[in-house]
PDB file of C-alpha atoms in Angstrom:
ATOM      1  CA  UNK A  22      -6.436  22.925   4.957  1.00  0.00           C
ATOM      2  CA  UNK A  23      -4.446  20.294   6.432  1.00  0.00           C
ATOM      3  CA  UNK A  24      -5.558  16.807   7.923  1.00  0.00           C
ATOM      4  CA  UNK A  25      -5.143  17.743  11.546  1.00  0.00           C
ATOM      5  CA  UNK A  26      -7.468  20.909  10.603  1.00  0.00           C
ATOM      6  CA  UNK A  27      -9.915  18.628   8.648  1.00  0.00           C
ATOM      7  CA  UNK A  28     -10.235  16.047  11.945  1.00  0.00           C
ATOM      8  CA  UNK A  29     -10.764  19.212  14.309  1.00  0.00           C
ATOM      9  CA  UNK A  30     -13.778  20.102  12.237  1.00  0.00           C
ATOM     10  CA  UNK A  31     -15.179  16.864  11.990  1.00  0.00           C
ATOM     11  CA  UNK A  32     -14.713  16.455  16.161  1.00  0.00           C
ATOM     12  CA  UNK A  33     -16.090  20.028  16.587  1.00  0.00           C
ATOM     13  CA  UNK A  34     -19.133  19.673  14.147  1.00  0.00           C
ATOM     14  CA  UNK A  35     -21.876  18.178  16.522  1.00  0.00           C
ATOM     15  CA  UNK A  36     -23.667  17.108  13.473  1.00  0.00           C
ATOM     16  CA  UNK A  37     -20.839  14.716  12.467  1.00  0.00           C
ATOM     17  CA  UNK A  38     -19.333  14.229  15.498  1.00  0.00           C
ATOM     18  CA  UNK A  39     -22.265  12.766  17.229  1.00  0.00           C
ATOM     19  CA  UNK A  40     -22.681   9.850  14.491  1.00  0.00           C
ATOM     20  CA  UNK A  41     -18.966   8.895  15.303  1.00  0.00           C
ATOM     21  CA  UNK A  42     -18.600   5.960  18.124  1.00  0.00           C
ATOM     22  CA  UNK A  43     -14.883   5.882  18.108  1.00  0.00           C
ATOM     23  CA  UNK A  44     -11.635   8.164  17.520  1.00  0.00           C
ATOM     24  CA  UNK A  45      -8.351   6.186  17.429  1.00  0.00           C
ATOM     25  CA  UNK A  46      -5.212   7.365  16.006  1.00  0.00           C
ATOM     26  CA  UNK A  47      -2.872   4.595  15.067  1.00  0.00           C
ATOM     27  CA  UNK A  48       0.847   5.157  15.143  1.00  0.00           C
ATOM     28  CA  UNK A  49       3.121   5.301  12.076  1.00  0.00           C
ATOM     29  CA  UNK A  50       5.284   2.590  11.589  1.00  0.00           C
ATOM     30  CA  UNK A  51       8.737   2.215   9.700  1.00  0.00           C
ATOM     31  CA  UNK A  52       8.251   0.380   6.630  1.00  0.00           C
ATOM     32  CA  UNK A  53       9.705  -3.127   5.967  1.00  0.00           C
ATOM     33  CA  UNK A  54      11.065  -3.150   2.480  1.00  0.00           C
ATOM     34  CA  UNK A  55      12.210  -6.332   0.326  1.00  0.00           C
ATOM     35  CA  UNK A  56      13.228  -6.728  -3.058  1.00  0.00           C
ATOM     36  CA  UNK A  57      11.166  -7.331  -6.464  1.00  0.00           C
ATOM     37  CA  UNK A  58      10.729 -10.879  -6.703  1.00  0.00           C
ATOM     38  CA  UNK A  59      13.305 -12.362  -9.114  1.00  0.00           C
ATOM     39  CA  UNK A  60      10.373 -12.956 -11.701  1.00  0.00           C
ATOM     40  CA  UNK A  61       9.831  -9.017 -12.249  1.00  0.00           C
ATOM     41  CA  UNK A  62      10.697  -8.092 -15.121  1.00  0.00           C
ATOM     42  CA  UNK A  63      13.616  -5.917 -15.046  1.00  0.00           C
ATOM     43  CA  UNK A  64      12.152  -3.060 -17.278  1.00  0.00           C
ATOM     44  CA  UNK A  65       9.318  -3.148 -14.699  1.00  0.00           C
ATOM     45  CA  UNK A  66      11.316  -2.896 -11.434  1.00  0.00           C
ATOM     46  CA  UNK A  67      13.197  -0.158 -13.588  1.00  0.00           C
ATOM     47  CA  UNK A  68      10.145   1.926 -14.561  1.00  0.00           C
ATOM     48  CA  UNK A  69       8.643   1.516 -11.096  1.00  0.00           C
ATOM     49  CA  UNK A  70      12.261   3.047  -9.849  1.00  0.00           C
ATOM     50  CA  UNK A  71      11.819   6.121 -12.479  1.00  0.00           C
ATOM     51  CA  UNK A  72       8.902   6.754  -9.747  1.00  0.00           C
ATOM     52  CA  UNK A  73      10.732   6.259  -6.717  1.00  0.00           C
ATOM     53  CA  UNK A  74       9.572   2.853  -6.095  1.00  0.00           C
ATOM     54  CA  UNK A  75      13.081   1.224  -5.393  1.00  0.00           C
ATOM     55  CA  UNK A  76      11.870  -1.691  -3.123  1.00  0.00           C
ATOM     56  CA  UNK A  77       8.500  -3.143  -2.802  1.00  0.00           C
ATOM     57  CA  UNK A  78       7.264  -3.522   0.952  1.00  0.00           C
ATOM     58  CA  UNK A  79       7.531  -6.540   2.289  1.00  0.00           C
ATOM     59  CA  UNK A  80       3.593  -7.603   2.035  1.00  0.00           C
ATOM     60  CA  UNK A  81       3.991  -6.721  -1.907  1.00  0.00           C
ATOM     61  CA  UNK A  82       6.652  -8.783  -2.757  1.00  0.00           C
ATOM     62  CA  UNK A  83       5.304 -11.875  -0.749  1.00  0.00           C
ATOM     63  CA  UNK A  84       1.669 -11.216  -2.437  1.00  0.00           C
ATOM     64  CA  UNK A  85       3.226 -10.707  -5.927  1.00  0.00           C
ATOM     65  CA  UNK A  86       5.772 -14.126  -5.484  1.00  0.00           C
ATOM     66  CA  UNK A  87       2.384 -15.839  -4.652  1.00  0.00           C
ATOM     67  CA  UNK A  88       0.608 -14.864  -7.383  1.00  0.00           C
ATOM     68  CA  UNK A  89       2.975 -15.597  -9.714  1.00  0.00           C
ATOM     69  CA  UNK A  90       3.357 -19.311  -8.223  1.00  0.00           C
ATOM     70  CA  UNK A  91      -0.347 -19.621  -9.033  1.00  0.00           C
ATOM     71  CA  UNK A  92      -1.645 -18.530  -5.426  1.00  0.00           C
ATOM     72  CA  UNK A  93      -4.773 -17.175  -4.434  1.00  0.00           C
ATOM     73  CA  UNK A  94      -4.042 -14.156  -2.358  1.00  0.00           C
ATOM     74  CA  UNK A  95      -6.239 -11.645  -0.642  1.00  0.00           C
ATOM     75  CA  UNK A  96      -4.503  -8.305   0.431  1.00  0.00           C
ATOM     76  CA  UNK A  97      -6.517  -6.570   3.474  1.00  0.00           C
ATOM     77  CA  UNK A  98      -3.794  -3.781   4.669  1.00  0.00           C
ATOM     78  CA  UNK A  99      -4.831  -0.023   5.789  1.00  0.00           C
ATOM     79  CA  UNK A 100      -5.247   2.714   3.171  1.00  0.00           C
ATOM     80  CA  UNK A 101      -2.245   3.908   0.681  1.00  0.00           C
ATOM     81  CA  UNK A 102      -0.295   1.040   2.054  1.00  0.00           C
ATOM     82  CA  UNK A 103       0.478  -0.430  -1.232  1.00  0.00           C
ATOM     83  CA  UNK A 104      -2.269  -3.042  -2.074  1.00  0.00           C
ATOM     84  CA  UNK A 105      -2.680  -2.070  -5.889  1.00  0.00           C
ATOM     85  CA  UNK A 106       0.834  -2.942  -6.818  1.00  0.00           C
ATOM     86  CA  UNK A 107       0.329  -6.416  -5.127  1.00  0.00           C
ATOM     87  CA  UNK A 108      -2.295  -7.052  -7.895  1.00  0.00           C
ATOM     88  CA  UNK A 109      -1.189  -4.755 -10.751  1.00  0.00           C
ATOM     89  CA  UNK A 110       2.766  -5.966 -10.621  1.00  0.00           C
ATOM     90  CA  UNK A 111       1.793  -9.908 -11.845  1.00  0.00           C
ATOM     91  CA  UNK A 112      -0.674  -8.577 -14.275  1.00  0.00           C
ATOM     92  CA  UNK A 113       2.036  -5.954 -16.093  1.00  0.00           C
ATOM     93  CA  UNK A 114       4.827  -8.779 -15.490  1.00  0.00           C
ATOM     94  CA  UNK A 115       2.871 -11.309 -17.445  1.00  0.00           C
ATOM     95  CA  UNK A 116       1.789  -8.329 -20.140  1.00  0.00           C
ATOM     96  CA  UNK A 117       5.604  -7.524 -20.422  1.00  0.00           C
TER      97      UNK A 117
END
């Protein structure tokens, strides 16, 4: 079942649809990339590259740079936008 089919089902089911106040589709945007911060261990960057992550998103690079500088941060972005790397890259880098 595709995402569109699931959404169509939810919209058509009166028991579910009556509980939803608003539907909104947010159009996709082109991603913005940055280079890995210079303090990131090259082994970590190389390992990420084997997983298809050759450059971080700009918000990830900024978050990692700030955390590694000792700043406290809060990252609020949509689902599947890369928050996990914002938190885990500094930790993994420190371990290495």
